[in-house]
Short mmCIF file of C-alpha atoms in Angstrom, two decimals:
data_model
loop_
_atom_site.label_atom_id
_atom_site.label_comp_id
_atom_site.label_asym_id
_atom_site.label_seq_id
_atom_site.Cartn_x
_atom_site.Cartn_y
_atom_site.Cartn_z
CA MET A 1 96.65 -55.60 -54.48
CA THR A 2 97.14 -58.02 -51.61
CA GLU A 3 94.36 -60.63 -51.48
CA PRO A 4 92.67 -60.56 -48.07
CA VAL A 5 92.23 -63.73 -46.09
CA LYS A 6 88.92 -65.48 -46.60
CA ASN A 7 87.19 -64.23 -43.47
CA GLN A 8 88.82 -60.84 -42.98
CA VAL A 9 86.24 -58.13 -42.13
CA ALA A 10 86.62 -54.42 -41.47
CA VAL A 11 84.15 -52.70 -39.19
CA ILE A 12 84.27 -48.93 -39.52
CA GLY A 13 82.97 -47.17 -36.47
CA ALA A 14 83.53 -48.12 -32.80
CA GLY A 15 80.11 -47.15 -31.48
CA PRO A 16 77.38 -49.58 -30.32
CA ALA A 17 76.39 -50.74 -33.83
CA GLY A 18 79.98 -51.31 -34.94
CA LEU A 19 81.07 -53.03 -31.74
CA MET A 20 78.01 -55.30 -31.79
CA ALA A 21 78.72 -56.22 -35.42
CA ALA A 22 82.33 -56.99 -34.44
CA GLU A 23 81.14 -59.21 -31.58
CA VAL A 24 78.80 -61.19 -33.82
CA LEU A 25 81.46 -61.55 -36.49
CA SER A 26 84.15 -62.66 -34.08
CA ARG A 27 81.81 -65.20 -32.51
CA GLY A 28 81.13 -66.50 -36.03
CA GLY A 29 84.82 -67.05 -36.74
CA ALA A 30 85.66 -63.93 -38.74
CA ALA A 31 88.93 -62.05 -38.35
CA VAL A 32 87.76 -58.57 -37.40
CA THR A 33 89.43 -55.19 -37.21
CA VAL A 34 87.45 -52.20 -35.94
CA TYR A 35 88.56 -48.86 -37.37
CA ASP A 36 87.65 -45.50 -35.86
CA ALA A 37 88.70 -41.88 -36.43
CA MET A 38 88.81 -41.14 -32.71
CA PRO A 39 91.58 -42.10 -30.29
CA SER A 40 89.33 -44.55 -28.40
CA ALA A 41 86.09 -46.49 -28.76
CA GLY A 42 82.55 -45.50 -27.84
CA ARG A 43 83.01 -41.74 -27.37
CA LYS A 44 79.35 -40.92 -28.08
CA PHE A 45 78.20 -43.97 -26.11
CA LEU A 46 80.02 -42.63 -23.08
CA MET A 47 78.45 -39.21 -23.59
CA ALA A 48 75.01 -40.81 -23.79
CA GLY A 49 75.60 -42.44 -20.44
CA ARG A 50 76.82 -39.35 -18.67
CA GLY A 51 73.42 -38.71 -17.05
CA GLY A 52 72.55 -42.40 -16.72
CA LEU A 53 72.88 -44.91 -19.54
CA ASN A 54 69.38 -45.63 -20.86
CA LEU A 55 70.03 -48.92 -22.68
CA THR A 56 66.51 -49.82 -23.74
CA HIS A 57 62.87 -49.79 -22.63
CA SER A 58 60.72 -52.38 -20.90
CA GLU A 59 57.43 -51.83 -22.74
CA PRO A 60 55.98 -54.76 -24.73
CA LEU A 61 57.65 -55.30 -28.09
CA PRO A 62 54.63 -54.34 -30.29
CA GLU A 63 54.43 -50.96 -28.58
CA PHE A 64 58.21 -50.67 -28.58
CA LEU A 65 58.42 -51.14 -32.36
CA LYS A 66 55.86 -48.42 -33.00
CA ARG A 67 58.35 -45.89 -31.63
CA TYR A 68 60.25 -46.17 -34.92
CA GLY A 69 57.42 -44.60 -36.89
CA ALA A 70 57.87 -44.86 -40.63
CA ALA A 71 60.87 -47.18 -40.18
CA GLU A 72 58.98 -49.68 -37.99
CA ALA A 73 58.57 -52.34 -40.68
CA ARG A 74 62.25 -52.12 -41.74
CA LEU A 75 63.64 -52.27 -38.18
CA ALA A 76 61.17 -54.83 -36.78
CA PRO A 77 63.09 -57.92 -37.98
CA SER A 78 66.39 -56.88 -36.43
CA VAL A 79 64.88 -55.59 -33.16
CA SER A 80 62.74 -58.72 -32.91
CA ALA A 81 65.86 -60.85 -33.38
CA PHE A 82 67.86 -58.86 -30.78
CA THR A 83 65.12 -57.77 -28.39
CA PRO A 84 65.27 -55.47 -25.38
CA ALA A 85 65.29 -58.62 -23.19
CA ALA A 86 68.24 -59.97 -25.17
CA LEU A 87 70.08 -56.67 -24.70
CA ARG A 88 69.51 -56.84 -20.95
CA ASP A 89 70.84 -60.42 -20.90
CA TRP A 90 73.86 -59.34 -22.91
CA SER A 91 74.60 -56.55 -20.44
CA GLU A 92 74.26 -58.89 -17.49
CA ALA A 93 76.66 -61.35 -19.11
CA LEU A 94 79.19 -58.53 -19.11
CA GLY A 95 78.77 -58.16 -15.37
CA GLN A 96 76.35 -55.22 -15.67
CA PRO A 97 72.85 -56.27 -14.57
CA THR A 98 70.06 -53.85 -15.36
CA PHE A 99 66.97 -52.45 -13.67
CA VAL A 100 63.74 -50.89 -14.84
CA GLY A 101 63.17 -47.29 -13.74
CA SER A 102 59.83 -45.78 -12.83
CA SER A 103 59.31 -44.59 -16.41
CA GLY A 104 59.90 -48.05 -17.83
CA ARG A 105 63.36 -47.19 -19.06
CA VAL A 106 66.12 -49.75 -18.54
CA PHE A 107 69.48 -48.81 -17.03
CA PRO A 108 72.58 -50.73 -15.91
CA GLN A 109 72.71 -50.94 -12.11
CA ALA A 110 75.98 -48.96 -12.26
CA PHE A 111 73.92 -46.33 -14.10
CA LYS A 112 76.99 -45.40 -16.16
CA ALA A 113 78.28 -46.40 -19.59
CA SER A 114 81.95 -46.71 -18.70
CA PRO A 115 81.88 -50.01 -16.73
CA LEU A 116 79.81 -51.67 -19.48
CA LEU A 117 82.06 -50.35 -22.25
CA ARG A 118 85.22 -51.45 -20.45
CA ALA A 119 83.91 -54.96 -19.95
CA TRP A 120 82.73 -55.13 -23.55
CA LEU A 121 86.04 -53.99 -25.00
CA ARG A 122 87.89 -56.46 -22.78
CA ARG A 123 85.75 -59.32 -24.08
CA LEU A 124 86.18 -58.21 -27.68
CA ASP A 125 89.94 -58.07 -27.19
CA GLU A 126 89.98 -61.54 -25.66
CA SER A 127 87.97 -62.86 -28.62
CA GLY A 128 90.60 -61.58 -31.06
CA VAL A 129 88.98 -58.39 -32.31
CA ARG A 130 91.64 -55.86 -33.24
CA PHE A 131 91.29 -52.09 -33.09
CA ALA A 132 92.85 -49.39 -35.26
CA PHE A 133 92.16 -45.87 -33.91
CA ARG A 134 92.88 -42.52 -35.50
CA HIS A 135 91.85 -44.08 -38.82
CA ARG A 136 89.48 -41.80 -40.66
CA TRP A 137 87.71 -43.61 -43.48
CA THR A 138 87.49 -41.63 -46.73
CA GLY A 139 86.23 -44.18 -49.27
CA TRP A 140 87.70 -46.78 -51.62
CA ASP A 141 90.62 -46.79 -54.06
CA GLY A 142 90.49 -48.07 -57.61
CA ASP A 143 91.10 -51.61 -56.47
CA GLY A 144 88.23 -51.60 -53.99
CA ARG A 145 90.44 -51.23 -50.94
CA LEU A 146 89.30 -49.14 -47.98
CA ILE A 147 91.18 -45.88 -47.68
CA PHE A 148 91.96 -44.40 -44.25
CA GLN A 149 93.71 -41.19 -43.29
CA THR A 150 95.97 -41.79 -40.33
CA PRO A 151 98.59 -39.76 -38.41
CA ASP A 152 101.16 -41.59 -40.59
CA GLY A 153 99.44 -40.79 -43.87
CA SER A 154 97.04 -42.61 -46.16
CA ARG A 155 96.51 -46.31 -45.68
CA ALA A 156 94.77 -48.82 -47.99
CA ILE A 157 93.14 -51.91 -46.44
CA ALA A 158 91.95 -54.97 -48.35
CA CYS A 159 89.16 -57.02 -46.81
CA LYS A 160 86.51 -59.52 -47.87
CA SER A 161 83.67 -57.52 -46.36
CA ALA A 162 83.06 -54.32 -44.47
CA VAL A 163 80.46 -53.00 -42.05
CA LEU A 164 79.89 -49.25 -42.10
CA ALA A 165 78.69 -48.03 -38.70
CA LEU A 166 79.81 -44.42 -38.72
CA GLY A 167 76.82 -42.90 -36.89
CA GLY A 168 74.89 -39.80 -37.90
CA ALA A 169 75.98 -36.17 -37.75
CA SER A 170 75.21 -35.13 -34.20
CA TRP A 171 78.00 -34.33 -31.73
CA PRO A 172 80.68 -34.37 -34.48
CA ARG A 173 83.45 -33.72 -31.96
CA LEU A 174 82.79 -37.26 -30.71
CA GLY A 175 83.38 -38.75 -34.15
CA SER A 176 80.02 -38.73 -35.98
CA ASP A 177 80.33 -35.95 -38.53
CA GLY A 178 78.24 -37.40 -41.39
CA ALA A 179 81.12 -37.07 -43.87
CA TRP A 180 80.32 -40.59 -45.12
CA ALA A 181 77.13 -39.31 -46.79
CA GLY A 182 79.12 -37.68 -49.61
CA VAL A 183 81.28 -40.77 -50.07
CA LEU A 184 78.31 -43.07 -50.48
CA ALA A 185 76.31 -40.60 -52.56
CA ALA A 186 79.22 -40.52 -55.03
CA LYS A 187 78.72 -44.28 -55.41
CA GLY A 188 75.08 -43.73 -56.34
CA VAL A 189 73.70 -44.68 -52.93
CA SER A 190 70.49 -42.76 -52.11
CA ILE A 191 70.90 -40.72 -48.88
CA ALA A 192 68.00 -38.94 -47.21
CA PRO A 193 69.25 -35.55 -45.99
CA LEU A 194 70.67 -35.68 -42.49
CA ARG A 195 68.53 -33.65 -40.08
CA PRO A 196 68.59 -33.10 -36.31
CA ALA A 197 66.45 -35.50 -34.26
CA ASN A 198 65.69 -35.29 -30.56
CA SER A 199 66.76 -31.71 -30.84
CA GLY A 200 65.91 -28.38 -29.30
CA PHE A 201 64.32 -25.43 -31.10
CA THR A 202 65.00 -21.74 -31.31
CA VAL A 203 62.58 -19.16 -29.83
CA ALA A 204 62.84 -15.38 -30.01
CA TRP A 205 62.76 -14.85 -26.25
CA SER A 206 62.90 -11.33 -24.93
CA GLU A 207 66.19 -10.27 -23.34
CA ILE A 208 64.50 -9.99 -19.96
CA PHE A 209 63.16 -13.54 -20.13
CA LYS A 210 66.33 -15.23 -21.29
CA ASP A 211 68.53 -13.28 -18.90
CA ARG A 212 66.39 -14.35 -15.96
CA PHE A 213 65.33 -17.87 -16.87
CA GLU A 214 68.08 -19.35 -19.06
CA GLY A 215 68.82 -22.87 -17.85
CA GLN A 216 65.65 -23.23 -15.76
CA PRO A 217 63.29 -26.20 -16.26
CA LEU A 218 59.56 -26.20 -16.80
CA LYS A 219 58.70 -29.30 -14.75
CA ALA A 220 55.67 -31.60 -14.94
CA VAL A 221 54.22 -29.83 -17.96
CA ALA A 222 52.31 -31.18 -20.91
CA LEU A 223 53.55 -30.23 -24.37
CA SER A 224 51.38 -30.46 -27.43
CA PHE A 225 51.53 -29.92 -31.14
CA GLY A 226 48.42 -30.54 -33.18
CA ALA A 227 46.83 -33.75 -31.95
CA HIS A 228 49.99 -34.98 -30.28
CA SER A 229 50.68 -34.40 -26.59
CA VAL A 230 53.31 -35.63 -24.13
CA ARG A 231 53.99 -35.15 -20.44
CA GLY A 232 57.50 -34.27 -19.45
CA GLU A 233 59.95 -31.50 -18.85
CA ALA A 234 61.34 -28.69 -20.97
CA MET A 235 64.40 -26.53 -20.41
CA VAL A 236 64.61 -22.86 -21.29
CA THR A 237 67.85 -22.10 -23.13
CA ARG A 238 69.18 -18.74 -24.10
CA GLY A 239 68.25 -19.34 -27.70
CA GLY A 240 65.13 -21.47 -27.30
CA ILE A 241 63.79 -24.62 -25.64
CA GLU A 242 64.92 -28.24 -25.30
CA GLY A 243 64.45 -31.27 -23.04
CA GLY A 244 62.82 -34.67 -22.93
CA GLY A 245 59.30 -33.48 -23.61
CA ILE A 246 60.52 -31.44 -26.58
CA TYR A 247 62.50 -34.36 -27.98
CA ALA A 248 59.40 -36.55 -27.95
CA LEU A 249 57.71 -34.13 -30.35
CA SER A 250 60.81 -33.05 -32.22
CA SER A 251 60.21 -34.96 -35.45
CA LEU A 252 56.74 -33.39 -35.88
CA LEU A 253 57.94 -29.93 -34.85
CA ARG A 254 61.02 -30.17 -37.11
CA GLU A 255 59.00 -30.96 -40.20
CA ALA A 256 56.57 -28.13 -39.45
CA VAL A 257 59.35 -25.62 -38.97
CA ILE A 258 61.06 -26.77 -42.19
CA ALA A 259 57.79 -26.51 -44.11
CA ASP A 260 56.40 -23.29 -42.64
CA GLY A 261 59.32 -21.52 -41.04
CA LYS A 262 57.69 -21.82 -37.64
CA ALA A 263 55.56 -24.00 -35.40
CA THR A 264 53.40 -23.26 -32.36
CA LEU A 265 54.05 -25.47 -29.36
CA ARG A 266 51.41 -25.41 -26.60
CA VAL A 267 52.59 -25.73 -23.04
CA ALA A 268 50.15 -26.77 -20.30
CA LEU A 269 51.69 -25.51 -17.06
CA ARG A 270 49.26 -27.35 -14.79
CA PRO A 271 48.05 -30.32 -16.84
CA ASP A 272 46.90 -32.17 -13.74
CA LEU A 273 44.13 -29.57 -13.20
CA ASP A 274 41.15 -29.53 -15.52
CA ALA A 275 39.64 -26.24 -16.70
CA LYS A 276 36.91 -26.19 -14.03
CA GLU A 277 39.25 -26.86 -11.12
CA LEU A 278 41.86 -24.41 -12.38
CA THR A 279 39.22 -21.72 -12.91
CA THR A 280 37.90 -22.21 -9.36
CA LYS A 281 41.37 -21.79 -7.86
CA LEU A 282 42.05 -18.69 -9.97
CA ALA A 283 38.70 -17.14 -8.90
CA ALA A 284 39.76 -17.12 -5.25
CA SER A 285 40.46 -13.76 -3.58
CA ARG A 286 44.02 -12.51 -4.06
CA GLY A 287 43.94 -10.24 -1.06
CA LYS A 288 47.03 -8.05 -0.93
CA GLN A 289 49.20 -10.55 -2.74
CA SER A 290 51.03 -9.60 -5.91
CA PHE A 291 49.71 -11.38 -8.95
CA SER A 292 52.88 -13.55 -9.17
CA ASN A 293 52.60 -14.58 -5.53
CA PHE A 294 48.96 -15.44 -6.08
CA LEU A 295 49.80 -17.73 -8.97
CA ARG A 296 52.62 -19.30 -7.01
CA LYS A 297 50.46 -20.04 -3.97
CA ALA A 298 47.06 -20.71 -5.57
CA ILE A 299 48.16 -23.05 -8.34
CA HIS A 300 51.83 -23.64 -7.51
CA LEU A 301 53.36 -22.10 -10.63
CA SER A 302 57.12 -21.76 -10.58
CA PRO A 303 58.82 -18.43 -11.35
CA VAL A 304 59.82 -19.65 -14.83
CA ALA A 305 56.25 -20.76 -15.53
CA ILE A 306 54.97 -17.32 -14.51
CA GLY A 307 57.69 -15.73 -16.58
CA LEU A 308 56.58 -17.78 -19.61
CA LEU A 309 53.03 -16.50 -19.18
CA GLN A 310 54.29 -12.93 -19.07
CA GLU A 311 56.53 -13.55 -22.08
CA VAL A 312 53.54 -14.54 -24.15
CA ALA A 313 51.12 -11.93 -22.74
CA VAL A 314 53.21 -8.74 -22.94
CA PRO A 315 53.73 -8.64 -26.75
CA GLU A 316 49.98 -9.18 -27.19
CA GLY A 317 49.10 -6.39 -24.77
CA ILE A 318 47.37 -8.84 -22.44
CA GLN A 319 47.12 -7.87 -18.80
CA LEU A 320 47.20 -11.26 -17.05
CA ALA A 321 45.90 -9.90 -13.74
CA SER A 322 42.85 -8.49 -15.53
CA LEU A 323 41.89 -11.67 -17.36
CA PRO A 324 38.68 -13.45 -16.24
CA PRO A 325 39.55 -16.66 -14.36
CA GLU A 326 38.29 -18.92 -17.14
CA LYS A 327 40.41 -17.16 -19.80
CA LEU A 328 43.46 -17.18 -17.56
CA ALA A 329 42.93 -20.89 -16.89
CA ALA A 330 42.72 -21.54 -20.63
CA LEU A 331 45.97 -19.67 -21.26
CA ILE A 332 47.84 -21.40 -18.38
CA ASN A 333 47.13 -24.81 -19.89
CA ALA A 334 47.77 -23.82 -23.51
CA VAL A 335 50.62 -21.28 -23.48
CA PRO A 336 51.61 -20.73 -27.14
CA VAL A 337 55.34 -20.76 -27.79
CA THR A 338 56.43 -19.96 -31.34
CA LEU A 339 59.39 -22.04 -32.53
CA ASN A 340 61.20 -20.27 -35.34
CA GLY A 341 64.00 -22.69 -36.05
CA VAL A 342 65.60 -26.04 -35.30
CA ALA A 343 68.70 -26.19 -33.12
CA PRO A 344 71.87 -27.12 -35.06
CA ILE A 345 72.39 -30.78 -35.86
CA ALA A 346 75.73 -30.73 -34.03
CA ARG A 347 73.77 -30.19 -30.79
CA ALA A 348 71.07 -32.78 -31.47
CA ILE A 349 70.97 -36.05 -29.56
CA SER A 350 70.56 -38.03 -32.77
CA THR A 351 70.10 -37.75 -36.51
CA ALA A 352 67.24 -38.35 -38.89
CA GLY A 353 67.93 -39.28 -42.50
CA GLY A 354 70.72 -41.41 -43.87
CA VAL A 355 71.05 -44.41 -46.14
CA SER A 356 67.66 -45.28 -47.59
CA PHE A 357 66.35 -48.70 -46.62
CA ASP A 358 65.66 -49.30 -50.32
CA GLU A 359 69.44 -49.34 -50.83
CA ILE A 360 69.98 -52.37 -48.57
CA ASP A 361 68.77 -55.95 -48.62
CA ASP A 362 67.29 -57.87 -45.71
CA ALA A 363 70.82 -58.60 -44.43
CA PHE A 364 71.71 -54.85 -44.37
CA MET A 365 74.03 -55.17 -47.36
CA LEU A 366 74.19 -52.34 -49.89
CA LYS A 367 72.61 -53.64 -53.12
CA ARG A 368 74.98 -51.54 -55.22
CA MET A 369 78.03 -52.67 -53.30
CA PRO A 370 78.01 -56.41 -52.51
CA GLY A 371 80.06 -57.12 -49.37
CA THR A 372 79.47 -53.70 -47.85
CA PHE A 373 76.96 -53.56 -45.01
CA VAL A 374 75.45 -50.63 -43.13
CA ALA A 375 74.21 -50.47 -39.52
CA GLY A 376 73.13 -48.08 -36.80
CA GLU A 377 72.36 -44.40 -37.14
CA MET A 378 73.71 -44.23 -40.67
CA LEU A 379 70.38 -45.69 -41.82
CA ASP A 380 67.32 -43.55 -42.43
CA TRP A 381 65.38 -43.93 -39.18
CA GLU A 382 64.81 -42.01 -35.99
CA ALA A 383 63.29 -42.66 -32.61
CA PRO A 384 62.57 -40.75 -29.42
CA THR A 385 64.86 -40.97 -26.42
CA GLY A 386 63.98 -43.66 -23.89
CA GLY A 387 66.27 -46.51 -24.97
CA TYR A 388 64.93 -46.85 -28.50
CA LEU A 389 67.97 -45.25 -30.15
CA LEU A 390 70.50 -47.57 -28.57
CA GLN A 391 68.30 -50.65 -29.00
CA ALA A 392 68.07 -50.20 -32.77
CA SER A 393 71.80 -49.43 -33.01
CA PHE A 394 72.69 -52.62 -31.19
CA ALA A 395 70.13 -54.65 -33.12
CA THR A 396 71.08 -53.43 -36.60
CA GLY A 397 74.75 -53.97 -35.72
CA ALA A 398 74.00 -57.57 -34.79
CA ALA A 399 71.94 -58.04 -37.93
CA ALA A 400 74.71 -56.63 -40.15
CA GLY A 401 77.23 -58.93 -38.45
CA GLU A 402 74.98 -61.93 -39.16
CA GLY A 403 74.58 -60.69 -42.74
CA VAL A 404 78.36 -60.61 -43.26
CA LEU A 405 78.76 -64.15 -41.90
CA LYS A 406 76.12 -65.38 -44.33
CA TYR A 407 77.80 -63.51 -47.19
CA LEU A 408 81.18 -65.08 -46.40
CA ARG A 409 79.86 -68.63 -46.31
CA PRO A 410 80.83 -70.66 -49.40
#
């Protein structure tokens, strides 16, 4: 076995966590090579920025940290060390200043991921970080060397330390397939099962409903499950429902579906109108209007919202036009939608589950494998969309990089 140089570090995974670890390591004097199974860096990062790269969020840090739920205490040190403000400064230093949108979300002024990624990769290259693409990591050999499958066959790499930043299991065609879970489990590392997060759900829509309304949004609605409610938007899909409002409740809905086989989501179609005001509007004379036209004009329901009402009423034998105004008002702002499954993890925005925090120390090093660090979505945490996912990926990558530097010091 060839002895690696003193400060040689392998970073496996060229997403935000891995690239940030590489930047910290390079700045600290380490010789860094980033390995990735894909032909280029940041494939999922670019996908995330396709509709506008939401880097982080502007809310105060105490509220920000609460978004991580059960993982708040374990992520707080790294996010507090590399804060949303620090991430914005970092982006600006790469020539990509940011702005705060109306929702409090933070975006680069270019609104896209590609300019930021290009500038970042250029700076990493100039700092001496090397890249090895089409290198799929499969574990370690008997001498502790990293094993990669490449187009030219198997390759063994010796290094002093390694950062694993291989992502979760969502969007596997972009490189995150979760195959690492079996490799680490074989080493005795505890892995919480990988589950879809920020995902859609399946609904047994009627053929009529899905043929007519597939791909149409339910805008400005309120979605609730139990005591939890969010304002937002939902999109009708052929097989179910997805969208920002759904993602905000997805962890609760997912666990309910897993436990009970189903969950009832309540949709308020006109959440800005209270029961009294809505009832008054519905009690007005319809004249010669059709019932659908009446709902459209009286309370401004969209065709898909009216269709959702019919979708729920017809199987129950409910004649919407015959309901008393107060009962119709109650239904309009609490339409029950039965979710009967979770959309596949490959279609989810992110992944829940992963390496248990009990398996790592405060520097993100695996306790069972000294010198091997873990960062990003491989760890067992989840967060809603809104910038929280990327923030924690960047922050844990930076923390793992700092951890490696400390480990390498004599």
